[in-house]
Amino acid sequence: MGDVPEPCPQAPLAVLSKVELRVSCKHLLDRDTLNKSDPCVLLLMQSQGQWMEVDRSEVIKSNLNPVFAKIFTVDYYFEEVQKLRFEVYDSHGQAGVGTHDDDFLGGMECTVGQIVAQKRVTKPLFLKYGKFAGKSTITIISEEISGNNGYVELAFRAKKLDDKDLFSKSDPFLEIYRIDDDRSEQLVYRTEVVKNNLSPIWEPFKVSLNSLCSCEEKRKLRCVVWDYDSRGKHDFIGEFFTTFEEMQKAARVPVPQVQWDCMNPKYKIKKRNYKNSGVVIHRVYSFLDYIMGGCQIHFTVAIDFTASNGDPRNSCSLHYINPYQPNEYLKALVAVGEICQDYDSDKKFSALGFGARIPPKYEVSHDFAINFNPDNDECEGIQGVVESYQSCLPKIQLYGPTNVAPIISKVARVAADEERTKEASQYFILLILTDGVVTDMADTREAIVRASYLPMSIIIVGVGNADFTDMQILDGDDGVLRSPKGEPVLRDIVQFVPFREFKNVSAAATGSCLPLPALPGPSLPSRSLPSLSIPSPSHPIPFRPAPDLSRPLFPSPIHLLSSRSLSSPSVAPVLSRPLPCPHPHVAAQGPGVRGSRRCPPVSRRRHPPRWRSACWRRCPSRWWSTTATRPSPRAAPGPPPPTPASAPRSEGPRAPASVFPSEGPPTPDSSLSSPQ
């Protein structure tokens, strides 16, 4: 008999789609003596014969016919029987739903396939031992999440609402309903209650486009404002109708807000001079609003130390330390870091490395501190990061592979801790410098999806001439980035830039830019702003001419991360030590006159003091400018400079440190024109 081939292991089931479930109940049992029940729904799924809790809804006070705002999301497998169980409890106290202190109001079992096939399922609730829970019923409405589903953030406030209470002011909350094609209404979101306030500011919230408008921007929405009543009999204040398309107008007008009149139809009929019952406003806050409100940017840089970069001792290596010009890693690091440091109060940057063997055991690490201090990976400013990078290279062994998921997860943990403080005064930017495509793509996608819920953005700069086609997947410009399980990102937080496209671009040219990734979602402890999230700028950031070294590089934070900052040679980082002028040139004998004496031979020594003033205008790169003095460009031309033997020490302001060579000698208008 021939050998029977072994059966192939069963492949994991692929997620066909995700399904959203909305739950409502009617005629629930009243277990309370003085008030009505406070219902809450628990969703359980059967796994290997055990019922496991998946999620739970909010608690609705004193209501026997609740419509829950919580939307349950489950994975739908066509070829698998997925059993669900919905349990309704009357919640008591803070002990948690489902404990012995809570009253069981009924449960119902079904499958995901039944709900998807019927789209709307209404079944009676049963108590223990199969007894009916009176006339109690539960209704589940299913809706498949479409592929182009995304998330939006909305923020509402109101002014001068009607007062419905006698001895105090109203306690308003807002409900948003989506009007379907069959004229039925589906609850999309219910805000929190703002106590005793006729001009409330509700917390911002995120909702999927599929839930809000079925991905149709012109679908009608009904927004209702209520005065909360602890007995469940909420007082109607007013309503208005709008669309998501109309809400988006707030980002395109000079004043980033749009408002609606909150109308009460009964008052409109009875009162002749009735105008409205208040005004509801939707506002989009800009990046500048949050910077002025006190938000700090925490900058972290992660450097690729894999062997594909080449031996740092070889001039062909991307990590080669050239005494006359910085490598591409340093250029990208300084270009982004010098901008972010203006919004960091302590000027301390976390510097990490990955893909190398580190001492003392020389084991591969993908999230080590380049200053070799695991307890404190921060460096003092950009200069500290550059010095740590230069001192780190001789001590490590470049290895591999290119795994960036550990770095993203490490920064995400810090951002999560910040979010738990409920202050969220910091936003985290992770700059990843790498020379190739990441090898842990699945784990990286999962880490990015998790990080999209946190106050964090990621900038990936591709260094070298490798093929970065696959990196566009992480960018998400061609579609919504999803985890291996199919979960989409909450917002676009990744921006990928190949450095080779910017390093040779003239500063005077115009072209593509590096926009700021979508900014945070948490609240801020601002003195003048409500707790809202930071949206990304809606317009491109153009190139700017080379800056005047005596002025701030970026007078406005809206110019963050332009491509000029990645390509312009005038950005001024700091090397660990000054270098001599590498270019032989003649000593000046007057304005525009060349002499016959030449500078001393090129060496690594600093220029002697007698050559500082004479060499300033003749040196085309000024590598030694940390020890040079710069004559005023507007000073009247004086007598010819003395000979080297008697050249006096020039007195004047010290020029700022510079690593990148300038393209020519400075002129009175050099700060306003591009390098030649």
PDB file of N, CA and C in Angstrom, residues 317-368:
ATOM      1  N   SER A 317      29.856  53.921   2.953  1.00  0.00           N
ATOM      2  CA  SER A 317      28.825  53.615   3.932  1.00  0.00           C
ATOM      3  C   SER A 317      27.945  54.839   4.179  1.00  0.00           C
ATOM      4  N   LEU A 318      26.665  54.585   4.413  1.00  0.00           N
ATOM      5  CA  LEU A 318      25.752  55.671   4.749  1.00  0.00           C
ATOM      6  C   LEU A 318      26.027  56.227   6.136  1.00  0.00           C
ATOM      7  N   HIS A 319      26.767  55.475   6.959  1.00  0.00           N
ATOM      8  CA  HIS A 319      27.132  55.932   8.298  1.00  0.00           C
ATOM      9  C   HIS A 319      28.551  56.489   8.350  1.00  0.00           C
ATOM     10  N   TYR A 320      29.188  56.673   7.219  1.00  0.00           N
ATOM     11  CA  TYR A 320      30.567  57.170   7.206  1.00  0.00           C
ATOM     12  C   TYR A 320      30.606  58.612   7.726  1.00  0.00           C
ATOM     13  N   ILE A 321      31.501  58.859   8.674  1.00  0.00           N
ATOM     14  CA  ILE A 321      31.659  60.195   9.250  1.00  0.00           C
ATOM     15  C   ILE A 321      32.703  60.943   8.433  1.00  0.00           C
ATOM     16  N   ASN A 322      32.240  61.786   7.544  1.00  0.00           N
ATOM     17  CA  ASN A 322      33.105  62.609   6.716  1.00  0.00           C
ATOM     18  C   ASN A 322      33.451  63.878   7.482  1.00  0.00           C
ATOM     19  N   PRO A 323      34.753  64.200   7.644  1.00  0.00           N
ATOM     20  CA  PRO A 323      35.092  65.411   8.412  1.00  0.00           C
ATOM     21  C   PRO A 323      34.674  66.695   7.723  1.00  0.00           C
ATOM     22  N   TYR A 324      34.318  66.627   6.437  1.00  0.00           N
ATOM     23  CA  TYR A 324      34.016  67.843   5.696  1.00  0.00           C
ATOM     24  C   TYR A 324      32.536  68.038   5.401  1.00  0.00           C
ATOM     25  N   GLN A 325      31.744  66.982   5.530  1.00  0.00           N
ATOM     26  CA  GLN A 325      30.311  67.152   5.325  1.00  0.00           C
ATOM     27  C   GLN A 325      29.573  66.033   6.051  1.00  0.00           C
ATOM     28  N   PRO A 326      28.366  66.322   6.560  1.00  0.00           N
ATOM     29  CA  PRO A 326      27.607  65.314   7.300  1.00  0.00           C
ATOM     30  C   PRO A 326      27.006  64.290   6.351  1.00  0.00           C
ATOM     31  N   ASN A 327      26.786  63.082   6.864  1.00  0.00           N
ATOM     32  CA  ASN A 327      26.132  62.060   6.051  1.00  0.00           C
ATOM     33  C   ASN A 327      24.627  62.312   6.027  1.00  0.00           C
ATOM     34  N   GLU A 328      23.913  61.492   5.261  1.00  0.00           N
ATOM     35  CA  GLU A 328      22.487  61.730   5.077  1.00  0.00           C
ATOM     36  C   GLU A 328      21.697  61.505   6.361  1.00  0.00           C
ATOM     37  N   TYR A 329      22.165  60.620   7.209  1.00  0.00           N
ATOM     38  CA  TYR A 329      21.485  60.424   8.491  1.00  0.00           C
ATOM     39  C   TYR A 329      21.525  61.704   9.318  1.00  0.00           C
ATOM     40  N   LEU A 330      22.679  62.354   9.366  1.00  0.00           N
ATOM     41  CA  LEU A 330      22.792  63.590  10.131  1.00  0.00           C
ATOM     42  C   LEU A 330      21.968  64.711   9.505  1.00  0.00           C
ATOM     43  N   LYS A 331      21.952  64.785   8.188  1.00  0.00           N
ATOM     44  CA  LYS A 331      21.192  65.849   7.528  1.00  0.00           C
ATOM     45  C   LYS A 331      19.704  65.740   7.848  1.00  0.00           C
ATOM     46  N   ALA A 332      19.149  64.540   7.712  1.00  0.00           N
ATOM     47  CA  ALA A 332      17.729  64.349   7.989  1.00  0.00           C
ATOM     48  C   ALA A 332      17.420  64.566   9.463  1.00  0.00           C
ATOM     49  N   LEU A 333      18.305  64.082  10.335  1.00  0.00           N
ATOM     50  CA  LEU A 333      18.105  64.244  11.773  1.00  0.00           C
ATOM     51  C   LEU A 333      18.039  65.714  12.154  1.00  0.00           C
ATOM     52  N   VAL A 334      19.001  66.500  11.674  1.00  0.00           N
ATOM     53  CA  VAL A 334      19.073  67.905  12.058  1.00  0.00           C
ATOM     54  C   VAL A 334      17.937  68.704  11.431  1.00  0.00           C
ATOM     55  N   ALA A 335      17.571  68.376  10.189  1.00  0.00           N
ATOM     56  CA  ALA A 335      16.527  69.135   9.508  1.00  0.00           C
ATOM     57  C   ALA A 335      15.210  69.077  10.264  1.00  0.00           C
ATOM     58  N   VAL A 336      14.835  67.903  10.748  1.00  0.00           N
ATOM     59  CA  VAL A 336      13.582  67.752  11.473  1.00  0.00           C
ATOM     60  C   VAL A 336      13.742  68.167  12.933  1.00  0.00           C
ATOM     61  N   GLY A 337      14.862  67.803  13.541  1.00  0.00           N
ATOM     62  CA  GLY A 337      15.052  68.079  14.964  1.00  0.00           C
ATOM     63  C   GLY A 337      15.120  69.545  15.295  1.00  0.00           C
ATOM     64  N   GLU A 338      15.770  70.342  14.444  1.00  0.00           N
ATOM     65  CA  GLU A 338      15.894  71.764  14.741  1.00  0.00           C
ATOM     66  C   GLU A 338      14.551  72.469  14.703  1.00  0.00           C
ATOM     67  N   ILE A 339      13.597  71.920  13.955  1.00  0.00           N
ATOM     68  CA  ILE A 339      12.264  72.508  13.921  1.00  0.00           C
ATOM     69  C   ILE A 339      11.481  72.119  15.164  1.00  0.00           C
ATOM     70  N   CYS A 340      11.520  70.846  15.524  1.00  0.00           N
ATOM     71  CA  CYS A 340      10.733  70.360  16.655  1.00  0.00           C
ATOM     72  C   CYS A 340      11.237  70.902  17.981  1.00  0.00           C
ATOM     73  N   GLN A 341      12.513  71.251  18.081  1.00  0.00           N
ATOM     74  CA  GLN A 341      13.049  71.693  19.367  1.00  0.00           C
ATOM     75  C   GLN A 341      12.436  73.014  19.820  1.00  0.00           C
ATOM     76  N   ASP A 342      11.869  73.800  18.891  1.00  0.00           N
ATOM     77  CA  ASP A 342      11.251  75.057  19.281  1.00  0.00           C
ATOM     78  C   ASP A 342       9.989  74.835  20.100  1.00  0.00           C
ATOM     79  N   TYR A 343       9.385  73.655  20.006  1.00  0.00           N
ATOM     80  CA  TYR A 343       8.143  73.377  20.717  1.00  0.00           C
ATOM     81  C   TYR A 343       8.350  72.398  21.871  1.00  0.00           C
ATOM     82  N   ASP A 344       9.604  72.199  22.246  1.00  0.00           N
ATOM     83  CA  ASP A 344       9.951  71.329  23.372  1.00  0.00           C
ATOM     84  C   ASP A 344      10.619  72.192  24.433  1.00  0.00           C
ATOM     85  N   SER A 345       9.985  72.318  25.585  1.00  0.00           N
ATOM     86  CA  SER A 345      10.464  73.255  26.593  1.00  0.00           C
ATOM     87  C   SER A 345      11.802  72.833  27.190  1.00  0.00           C
ATOM     88  N   ASP A 346      12.032  71.525  27.399  1.00  0.00           N
ATOM     89  CA  ASP A 346      13.281  71.100  28.029  1.00  0.00           C
ATOM     90  C   ASP A 346      14.399  70.836  27.026  1.00  0.00           C
ATOM     91  N   LYS A 347      14.101  70.867  25.708  1.00  0.00           N
ATOM     92  CA  LYS A 347      15.104  70.684  24.654  1.00  0.00           C
ATOM     93  C   LYS A 347      15.862  69.362  24.815  1.00  0.00           C
ATOM     94  N   LYS A 348      15.154  68.323  25.275  1.00  0.00           N
ATOM     95  CA  LYS A 348      15.758  67.002  25.421  1.00  0.00           C
ATOM     96  C   LYS A 348      15.079  66.040  24.462  1.00  0.00           C
ATOM     97  N   PHE A 349      15.888  65.324  23.677  1.00  0.00           N
ATOM     98  CA  PHE A 349      15.366  64.419  22.662  1.00  0.00           C
ATOM     99  C   PHE A 349      15.781  62.990  22.980  1.00  0.00           C
ATOM    100  N   SER A 350      14.835  62.068  22.851  1.00  0.00           N
ATOM    101  CA  SER A 350      15.144  60.644  23.000  1.00  0.00           C
ATOM    102  C   SER A 350      15.790  60.149  21.715  1.00  0.00           C
ATOM    103  N   ALA A 351      16.904  59.439  21.849  1.00  0.00           N
ATOM    104  CA  ALA A 351      17.648  58.929  20.689  1.00  0.00           C
ATOM    105  C   ALA A 351      17.809  57.424  20.840  1.00  0.00           C
ATOM    106  N   LEU A 352      17.248  56.671  19.895  1.00  0.00           N
ATOM    107  CA  LEU A 352      17.256  55.218  19.946  1.00  0.00           C
ATOM    108  C   LEU A 352      17.884  54.658  18.679  1.00  0.00           C
ATOM    109  N   GLY A 353      18.323  53.415  18.745  1.00  0.00           N
ATOM    110  CA  GLY A 353      18.865  52.715  17.594  1.00  0.00           C
ATOM    111  C   GLY A 353      18.262  51.327  17.498  1.00  0.00           C
ATOM    112  N   PHE A 354      18.360  50.722  16.317  1.00  0.00           N
ATOM    113  CA  PHE A 354      17.835  49.371  16.132  1.00  0.00           C
ATOM    114  C   PHE A 354      18.649  48.649  15.065  1.00  0.00           C
ATOM    115  N   GLY A 355      18.674  47.300  15.180  1.00  0.00           N
ATOM    116  CA  GLY A 355      19.338  46.477  14.182  1.00  0.00           C
ATOM    117  C   GLY A 355      20.826  46.304  14.395  1.00  0.00           C
ATOM    118  N   ALA A 356      21.354  46.473  15.610  1.00  0.00           N
ATOM    119  CA  ALA A 356      22.794  46.358  15.848  1.00  0.00           C
ATOM    120  C   ALA A 356      23.058  45.463  17.055  1.00  0.00           C
ATOM    121  N   ARG A 357      24.277  44.940  17.107  1.00  0.00           N
ATOM    122  CA  ARG A 357      24.757  44.232  18.294  1.00  0.00           C
ATOM    123  C   ARG A 357      25.431  45.249  19.198  1.00  0.00           C
ATOM    124  N   ILE A 358      25.000  45.268  20.442  1.00  0.00           N
ATOM    125  CA  ILE A 358      25.489  46.298  21.354  1.00  0.00           C
ATOM    126  C   ILE A 358      26.255  45.650  22.500  1.00  0.00           C
ATOM    127  N   PRO A 359      27.199  46.400  23.071  1.00  0.00           N
ATOM    128  CA  PRO A 359      27.960  45.866  24.204  1.00  0.00           C
ATOM    129  C   PRO A 359      27.071  45.815  25.443  1.00  0.00           C
ATOM    130  N   PRO A 360      27.445  45.015  26.468  1.00  0.00           N
ATOM    131  CA  PRO A 360      28.705  44.263  26.556  1.00  0.00           C
ATOM    132  C   PRO A 360      28.630  42.851  25.949  1.00  0.00           C
ATOM    133  N   LYS A 361      27.421  42.292  25.797  1.00  0.00           N
ATOM    134  CA  LYS A 361      27.290  40.925  25.308  1.00  0.00           C
ATOM    135  C   LYS A 361      27.161  40.864  23.794  1.00  0.00           C
ATOM    136  N   TYR A 362      27.025  41.988  23.166  1.00  0.00           N
ATOM    137  CA  TYR A 362      26.894  42.087  21.718  1.00  0.00           C
ATOM    138  C   TYR A 362      25.746  41.216  21.199  1.00  0.00           C
ATOM    139  N   GLU A 363      24.590  41.438  21.820  1.00  0.00           N
ATOM    140  CA  GLU A 363      23.359  40.809  21.367  1.00  0.00           C
ATOM    141  C   GLU A 363      22.568  41.808  20.533  1.00  0.00           C
ATOM    142  N   VAL A 364      21.798  41.294  19.567  1.00  0.00           N
ATOM    143  CA  VAL A 364      21.035  42.169  18.672  1.00  0.00           C
ATOM    144  C   VAL A 364      19.918  42.858  19.459  1.00  0.00           C
ATOM    145  N   SER A 365      19.819  44.161  19.275  1.00  0.00           N
ATOM    146  CA  SER A 365      18.773  44.944  19.937  1.00  0.00           C
ATOM    147  C   SER A 365      18.078  45.823  18.908  1.00  0.00           C
ATOM    148  N   HIS A 366      16.760  45.976  19.090  1.00  0.00           N
ATOM    149  CA  HIS A 366      15.976  46.796  18.169  1.00  0.00           C
ATOM    150  C   HIS A 366      15.360  48.007  18.860  1.00  0.00           C
ATOM    151  N   ASP A 367      15.803  48.318  20.073  1.00  0.00           N
ATOM    152  CA  ASP A 367      15.312  49.531  20.736  1.00  0.00           C
ATOM    153  C   ASP A 367      16.284  49.954  21.845  1.00  0.00           C
ATOM    154  N   PHE A 368      17.562  50.153  21.486  1.00  0.00           N
ATOM    155  CA  PHE A 368      18.549  50.526  22.491  1.00  0.00           C
ATOM    156  C   PHE A 368      18.811  52.027  22.426  1.00  0.00           C
TER     157      PHE A 368
END
